Tab-separated table of C-alpha atoms and ligand atoms in Angstrom:
chain	number	residue	atom	x	y	z
H	1	MET	CA	143.506	78.997	115.151
H	2	THR	CA	143.323	75.965	117.514
H	3	THR	CA	141.248	72.947	116.625
H	4	LYS	CA	138.813	73.930	119.362
H	5	THR	CA	138.182	77.489	118.060
H	6	LEU	CA	137.902	76.141	114.499
H	7	ALA	CA	135.246	73.666	115.674
H	8	LEU	CA	133.385	76.452	117.483
H	9	GLY	CA	133.490	78.614	114.373
H	10	VAL	CA	132.078	75.832	112.208
H	11	THR	CA	129.286	75.141	114.698
H	12	ALA	CA	128.390	78.843	114.845
H	13	SER	CA	128.265	79.186	111.085
H	14	MET	CA	126.158	76.007	110.807
H	15	ALA	CA	123.724	77.496	113.298
H	16	LEU	CA	123.635	80.696	111.294
H	17	SER	CA	122.995	78.952	108.006
H	18	ALA	CA	120.300	76.807	109.648
H	19	THR	CA	118.583	80.000	110.786
H	20	ALA	CA	118.958	81.552	107.356
H	21	SER	CA	117.457	78.603	105.505
H	22	PHE	CA	114.622	77.821	107.939
H	23	ALA	CA	113.402	81.184	109.200
H	24	GLU	CA	111.848	83.494	106.642
H	25	THR	CA	109.981	86.766	106.929
H	26	TRP	CA	107.327	87.639	104.350
H	27	ASP	CA	105.966	91.160	104.137
H	28	MET	CA	102.200	91.238	103.512
H	29	PRO	CA	100.984	94.466	101.874
H	30	MET	CA	97.289	95.284	102.470
H	31	ALA	CA	95.308	98.195	100.992
H	32	TYR	CA	92.894	99.126	103.788
H	33	SER	CA	93.437	100.923	107.100
H	34	ALA	CA	94.795	99.005	110.101
H	35	THR	CA	91.466	99.363	111.939
H	36	ASN	CA	89.435	97.937	109.030
H	37	PHE	CA	87.995	94.474	109.727
H	38	HIS	CA	89.783	92.890	106.744
H	39	SER	CA	93.091	94.236	108.075
H	40	ALA	CA	92.285	92.974	111.589
H	41	THR	CA	91.516	89.529	110.128
H	42	GLY	CA	94.741	89.618	108.090
H	43	ALA	CA	96.763	90.522	111.189
H	44	GLU	CA	95.302	87.519	113.045
H	45	PHE	CA	96.033	85.314	110.040
H	46	ALA	CA	99.650	86.506	110.065
H	47	THR	CA	100.002	85.740	113.790
H	48	CYS	CA	98.422	82.317	113.246
H	49	VAL	CA	100.987	81.452	110.539
H	50	THR	CA	103.940	82.857	112.496
H	51	GLU	CA	102.976	80.955	115.643
H	52	GLY	CA	101.818	77.842	113.813
H	53	THR	CA	105.168	77.451	112.081
H	54	GLY	CA	107.056	78.106	115.328
H	55	GLY	CA	108.458	81.293	113.794
H	56	ALA	CA	109.924	79.488	110.766
H	57	LEU	CA	107.706	81.633	108.541
H	58	GLU	CA	106.958	85.061	109.954
H	59	LEU	CA	104.269	87.148	108.213
H	60	VAL	CA	104.406	90.906	108.759
H	61	THR	CA	101.315	92.876	107.645
H	62	HIS	CA	101.547	96.406	106.218
H	63	PRO	CA	97.990	97.856	106.157
H	64	GLY	CA	96.757	101.129	104.648
H	65	GLY	CA	98.715	100.790	101.394
H	66	SER	CA	101.890	101.621	103.368
H	67	LEU	CA	104.167	99.135	101.569
H	68	PHE	CA	102.457	99.119	98.146
H	69	ALA	CA	99.397	101.179	97.180
H	70	GLY	CA	96.273	99.065	96.616
H	71	ALA	CA	96.532	99.139	92.838
H	72	GLU	CA	100.150	97.878	92.960
H	73	ILE	CA	99.768	94.964	95.364
H	74	LYS	CA	98.874	92.258	92.852
H	75	ARG	CA	101.756	93.052	90.525
H	76	ALA	CA	104.162	93.224	93.489
H	77	VAL	CA	103.196	89.683	94.539
H	78	GLN	CA	103.199	88.344	90.953
H	79	THR	CA	106.729	89.613	90.427
H	80	GLY	CA	108.000	88.540	93.868
H	81	GLN	CA	108.608	92.054	95.254
H	82	ALA	CA	106.316	90.866	98.056
H	83	LEU	CA	105.417	87.174	98.462
H	84	ILE	CA	101.910	87.512	99.936
H	85	GLY	CA	99.291	90.257	99.898
H	86	GLU	CA	95.626	91.250	100.100
H	87	ARG	CA	93.589	93.132	97.533
H	88	LEU	CA	90.046	93.836	96.325
H	89	LEU	CA	89.349	91.068	93.789
H	90	SER	CA	87.202	93.209	91.478
H	91	GLY	CA	90.026	95.762	91.314
H	92	HIS	CA	91.422	93.543	88.533
H	93	GLN	CA	88.266	93.586	86.413
H	94	ASN	CA	90.063	95.525	83.680
H	95	GLU	CA	92.501	92.572	83.272
H	96	ASP	CA	89.789	89.945	82.987
H	97	ALA	CA	86.012	90.366	83.354
H	98	LEU	CA	85.869	87.231	85.554
H	99	PHE	CA	87.433	89.228	88.405
H	100	GLY	CA	84.234	91.292	88.466
H	101	PHE	CA	81.876	88.363	89.174
H	102	ASP	CA	81.162	89.788	92.650
H	103	SER	CA	80.237	93.309	91.444
H	104	ILE	CA	77.286	92.496	89.183
H	105	PRO	CA	74.512	94.733	90.530
H	106	PHE	CA	71.717	92.835	92.316
H	107	LEU	CA	72.982	89.322	91.470
H	108	ALA	CA	74.039	88.448	95.054
H	109	THR	CA	72.808	91.020	97.576
H	110	SER	CA	72.994	89.171	100.937
H	111	PHE	CA	75.788	87.418	102.844
H	112	GLU	CA	74.110	84.095	102.130
H	113	ASP	CA	73.983	84.703	98.372
H	114	SER	CA	77.483	86.119	98.380
H	115	ASP	CA	78.662	82.826	99.879
H	116	LYS	CA	76.730	80.858	97.253
H	117	LEU	CA	78.243	82.960	94.487
H	118	TRP	CA	81.715	82.375	95.939
H	119	GLN	CA	81.122	78.593	95.898
H	120	ALA	CA	80.391	78.943	92.177
H	121	ALA	CA	83.324	81.251	91.439
H	122	GLU	CA	86.157	79.997	93.659
H	123	GLY	CA	87.302	77.226	91.278
H	124	PRO	CA	87.478	79.371	88.109
H	125	LEU	CA	89.086	82.249	90.057
H	126	THR	CA	91.707	79.904	91.552
H	127	GLU	CA	92.599	78.755	88.008
H	128	LEU	CA	92.684	82.289	86.635
H	129	LEU	CA	95.012	83.408	89.441
H	130	ALA	CA	97.216	80.314	89.011
H	131	SER	CA	97.651	81.260	85.339
H	132	GLN	CA	99.024	84.581	86.657
H	133	ASN	CA	101.544	82.961	89.030
H	134	LEU	CA	99.320	83.477	92.095
H	135	HIS	CA	97.961	81.013	94.644
H	136	LEU	CA	94.581	81.945	96.200
H	137	LEU	CA	94.435	81.462	99.986
H	138	TYR	CA	91.166	82.926	101.266
H	139	SER	CA	88.529	85.532	100.537
H	140	VAL	CA	86.223	87.665	102.730
H	141	PRO	CA	83.228	89.750	101.562
H	142	TRP	CA	82.665	93.421	102.339
H	143	PRO	CA	79.227	94.376	103.713
H	144	PRO	CA	76.517	95.267	101.129
H	145	GLN	CA	77.172	98.328	98.991
H	146	GLY	CA	75.076	101.495	99.312
H	147	LEU	CA	75.218	105.039	97.968
H	148	TYR	CA	76.816	108.031	99.712
H	149	PHE	CA	76.007	111.650	98.793
H	150	ASN	CA	76.478	115.175	100.118
H	151	LYS	CA	72.753	115.919	99.595
H	152	GLU	CA	69.366	114.216	99.496
H	153	VAL	CA	68.969	112.071	96.361
H	154	ASN	CA	65.676	110.544	95.250
H	155	SER	CA	66.333	109.667	91.632
H	156	VAL	CA	69.105	109.307	89.070
H	157	ALA	CA	68.326	112.847	87.856
H	158	ASP	CA	69.537	114.118	91.269
H	159	MET	CA	72.892	112.351	90.686
H	160	GLU	CA	73.683	113.950	87.354
H	161	GLY	CA	76.990	115.806	87.185
H	162	LEU	CA	78.242	114.670	90.625
H	163	LYS	CA	81.880	113.627	91.025
H	164	PHE	CA	81.641	109.956	91.944
H	165	ARG	CA	84.490	108.075	93.588
H	166	SER	CA	84.944	104.666	91.914
H	167	TYR	CA	86.967	101.641	93.045
H	168	ASN	CA	86.541	99.234	90.102
H	169	ASN	CA	85.033	99.010	86.586
H	170	ALA	CA	81.506	98.360	87.853
H	171	THR	CA	81.488	101.472	90.055
H	172	ALA	CA	82.845	103.592	87.188
H	173	ARG	CA	80.139	102.183	84.896
H	174	ILE	CA	77.377	103.127	87.376
H	175	ALA	CA	78.733	106.676	87.346
H	176	GLU	CA	78.595	106.756	83.534
H	177	LEU	CA	75.072	105.341	83.392
H	178	ALA	CA	73.882	107.936	85.928
H	179	GLY	CA	75.566	110.855	84.148
H	180	MET	CA	78.111	111.335	86.966
H	181	LEU	CA	81.854	111.875	86.631
H	182	PRO	CA	83.845	108.835	87.834
H	183	VAL	CA	87.144	109.414	89.622
H	184	THR	CA	89.185	106.406	90.794
H	185	ILE	CA	90.394	106.802	94.371
H	186	GLU	CA	91.760	104.204	96.811
H	187	ALA	CA	89.854	103.888	100.102
H	188	ALA	CA	92.991	105.072	101.939
H	189	GLU	CA	92.663	108.447	100.144
H	190	ILE	CA	88.932	109.122	100.253
H	191	SER	CA	88.642	111.287	103.399
H	192	GLN	CA	90.858	113.857	101.740
H	193	ALA	CA	89.103	113.506	98.366
H	194	PHE	CA	85.726	114.275	99.961
H	195	ALA	CA	87.121	117.081	102.115
H	196	THR	CA	88.626	118.832	99.078
H	197	GLY	CA	85.653	118.215	96.760
H	198	VAL	CA	87.617	115.944	94.378
H	199	ALA	CA	84.726	113.517	94.968
H	200	GLU	CA	81.163	114.153	96.219
H	201	SER	CA	79.609	110.717	96.227
H	202	MET	CA	80.434	106.988	96.083
H	203	ILE	CA	79.088	103.474	96.367
H	204	SER	CA	80.651	101.481	99.196
H	205	SER	CA	79.887	99.726	102.464
H	206	GLY	CA	79.047	101.268	105.808
H	207	SER	CA	82.415	99.887	106.847
H	208	THR	CA	84.446	102.105	104.524
H	209	GLY	CA	82.298	105.153	105.337
H	210	TYR	CA	82.902	104.493	109.035
H	211	ASP	CA	86.647	103.757	108.644
H	212	ARG	CA	87.150	106.983	106.695
H	213	LYS	CA	84.761	109.136	108.831
H	214	VAL	CA	82.941	110.327	105.723
H	215	TRP	CA	80.351	112.172	107.859
H	216	GLU	CA	82.907	114.969	107.971
H	217	SER	CA	81.984	115.713	104.323
H	218	LEU	CA	78.941	113.646	103.301
H	219	SER	CA	75.387	113.714	104.619
H	220	HIS	CA	73.349	110.795	103.196
H	221	PHE	CA	73.758	107.021	103.002
H	222	TYR	CA	71.158	105.056	101.016
H	223	GLU	CA	70.972	101.301	101.610
H	224	VAL	CA	70.862	99.731	98.175
H	225	ASP	CA	72.503	96.304	98.752
H	226	ALA	CA	73.839	96.390	95.205
H	227	TRP	CA	76.487	93.660	95.749
H	228	LEU	CA	79.105	92.422	98.242
H	229	PRO	CA	82.594	92.711	96.723
H	230	ARG	CA	85.387	90.536	98.107
H	231	ASN	CA	88.956	90.941	99.242
H	232	TYR	CA	91.325	88.012	98.769
H	233	VAL	CA	94.695	86.967	100.155
H	234	PHE	CA	97.134	85.423	97.726
H	235	VAL	CA	100.703	84.138	97.546
H	236	ASN	CA	103.325	84.235	94.807
H	237	MET	CA	103.025	80.765	93.226
H	238	ASP	CA	106.784	80.062	93.162
H	239	ALA	CA	107.055	80.993	96.841
H	240	TRP	CA	104.044	78.774	97.636
H	241	ASN	CA	105.528	75.820	95.756
H	242	GLY	CA	108.821	76.367	97.573
H	243	LEU	CA	107.222	75.762	100.994
H	244	ASP	CA	107.311	72.298	102.542
H	245	GLU	CA	104.010	70.490	103.066
H	246	PRO	CA	103.739	71.020	106.853
H	247	THR	CA	104.125	74.782	106.342
H	248	GLN	CA	101.501	74.776	103.574
H	249	ASN	CA	99.175	72.870	105.910
H	250	VAL	CA	99.572	75.457	108.667
H	251	ILE	CA	98.862	78.261	106.188
H	252	ASN	CA	95.775	76.476	104.847
H	253	GLY	CA	94.453	75.955	108.386
H	254	CYS	CA	95.017	79.626	109.255
H	255	ALA	CA	93.389	80.665	105.951
H	256	SER	CA	90.212	78.676	106.739
H	257	LEU	CA	90.013	80.289	110.174
H	258	ALA	CA	90.533	83.734	108.636
H	259	ALA	CA	87.786	83.210	106.027
H	260	TYR	CA	85.378	82.230	108.805
H	261	ALA	CA	86.363	85.002	111.228
H	262	GLY	CA	86.393	87.613	108.446
H	263	LEU	CA	82.881	86.698	107.310
H	264	TRP	CA	81.526	87.010	110.860
H	265	ARG	CA	83.221	90.334	111.346
H	266	SER	CA	81.738	91.574	108.070
H	267	ILE	CA	78.222	90.516	109.112
H	268	GLN	CA	78.509	92.109	112.557
H	269	TYR	CA	80.101	95.244	111.169
H	270	THR	CA	77.140	95.885	108.862
H	271	ASP	CA	74.663	97.003	111.560
H	272	PHE	CA	77.351	98.516	113.758
H	273	THR	CA	78.644	100.825	111.017
H	274	MET	CA	75.114	101.831	109.893
H	275	SER	CA	74.348	103.012	113.419
H	276	GLU	CA	77.704	104.766	113.677
H	277	LEU	CA	77.047	106.704	110.454
H	278	ALA	CA	73.684	107.800	111.873
H	279	ALA	CA	75.169	108.573	115.310
H	280	ASN	CA	77.636	110.878	113.578
H	281	GLY	CA	74.855	112.864	111.938
H	282	MET	CA	74.265	111.165	108.585
H	283	THR	CA	70.793	110.401	107.263
H	284	VAL	CA	70.794	106.600	106.869
H	285	GLY	CA	68.000	104.543	105.330
H	286	PRO	CA	66.766	102.612	102.321
H	287	ALA	CA	66.791	104.255	98.883
H	288	GLY	CA	63.397	105.475	97.642
H	289	GLU	CA	61.317	103.442	95.179
H	290	GLU	CA	62.124	105.601	92.145
H	291	LEU	CA	65.867	105.469	92.729
H	292	LYS	CA	65.703	101.727	93.418
H	293	ALA	CA	63.834	101.058	90.168
H	294	GLU	CA	66.300	103.119	88.155
H	295	LEU	CA	69.255	101.323	89.749
H	296	ARG	CA	67.672	97.971	88.912
H	297	GLY	CA	67.600	99.106	85.281
H	298	PHE	CA	71.358	99.815	85.466
H	299	GLY	CA	71.745	96.353	86.978
H	300	GLU	CA	70.093	94.715	83.973
H	301	THR	CA	72.317	96.636	81.560
H	302	MET	CA	75.460	95.806	83.521
H	303	THR	CA	74.577	92.127	83.924
H	304	ALA	CA	74.189	91.801	80.146
H	305	GLU	CA	77.466	93.652	79.577
H	306	TRP	CA	79.339	91.483	82.078
H	307	LEU	CA	78.012	88.245	80.623
H	308	GLU	CA	79.132	89.346	77.188
H	309	GLN	CA	82.630	90.249	78.425
H	310	ALA	CA	83.084	87.187	80.652
H	311	GLY	CA	81.852	84.742	77.990
H	312	GLU	CA	81.233	81.063	78.760
H	313	ALA	CA	83.297	81.095	81.946
H	314	GLY	CA	81.141	83.921	83.324
H	315	GLN	CA	77.886	82.271	82.265
H	316	ALA	CA	79.001	79.057	84.001
H	317	ILE	CA	79.477	80.933	87.301
H	318	VAL	CA	76.040	82.592	87.077
H	319	ASP	CA	74.407	79.266	86.106
H	320	ALA	CA	76.060	77.421	88.993
H	321	PHE	CA	74.942	80.198	91.369
H	322	ASN	CA	71.349	80.063	90.114
H	323	ALA	CA	71.267	76.245	90.226
H	324	GLU	CA	71.992	76.020	93.967
Q	1	PCA	N1	84.974	99.230	100.627
Q	1	PCA	C1	86.031	99.233	99.660
Q	1	PCA	C2	85.591	98.277	98.583
Q	1	PCA	C3	84.223	97.888	98.914
Q	1	PCA	C4	83.934	98.497	100.229
Q	1	PCA	O1	82.923	98.328	100.899
Q	1	PCA	C5	86.231	100.579	99.066
Q	1	PCA	O2	85.319	101.410	99.118
Q	1	PCA	O3	87.299	100.803	98.507
């Protein structure tokens, strides 16, 4: 080998190692369909980070549970199988009651109150996630939750015995209180579950009903505004700490934009999806007085249960929310 070819070889390998140490690709598993507004917001966030770091950190989103199913995403990021991901926060309520702060029936029922509740909860949630090796980046609420059925329902008695699709502890508890049979199913799987009769009813947003075309199997949507659950985007803490400060700054900037854009999408999607459910043949409207009153009773029971499970930390969130 001549001196010249040796020098060329060294330069080439230096260039290669520079690429290897400075350009990284992170896969970002997400649970909901690519067309869902959270997924659209996440895709924009990923582009923002990729472009903002000049390609040094490329984020690649994998919506619809295609890389990890919804229930596996948090563990995958905790253990470093993926370094960033998005998940429904209250999906972890069985690990710690605090994760269910956003699914207390009738505590925060509007976008404004949901934001207020998030102001009260963000600090404690950030700490809880940090204790689990996760860094919280941003969070976006779903539209208000209402009830879906395959028949007219005017009271809890009409719900008895129905198979009810649940997505967290609170939704399973509503099923129990109403004498229904809870069955846990990821949003990505619900069209099939309704088509085959594995589930006959659920509580969710107009958004999920629209995304999954539930009018193919269900006939009624009752606006209840029970709560607005949140999705959150989070990073493996070791991976976060391994980033240099300029990269962290870009990610934080993109995260703030995503939180803002996601909230606006959620607000606009609320009316749009209600009209789409109706346009596709569903009966859409407010729940009747009897049903509403009975659901409020469940709300009181569940609020007391949550406060008992979440202890002082939970009480502090509710107090801070009520004080504002
Ligand atoms: N859609 C998600 C969670 C809340 C919502 O509106 C779902 O049904 O899985």
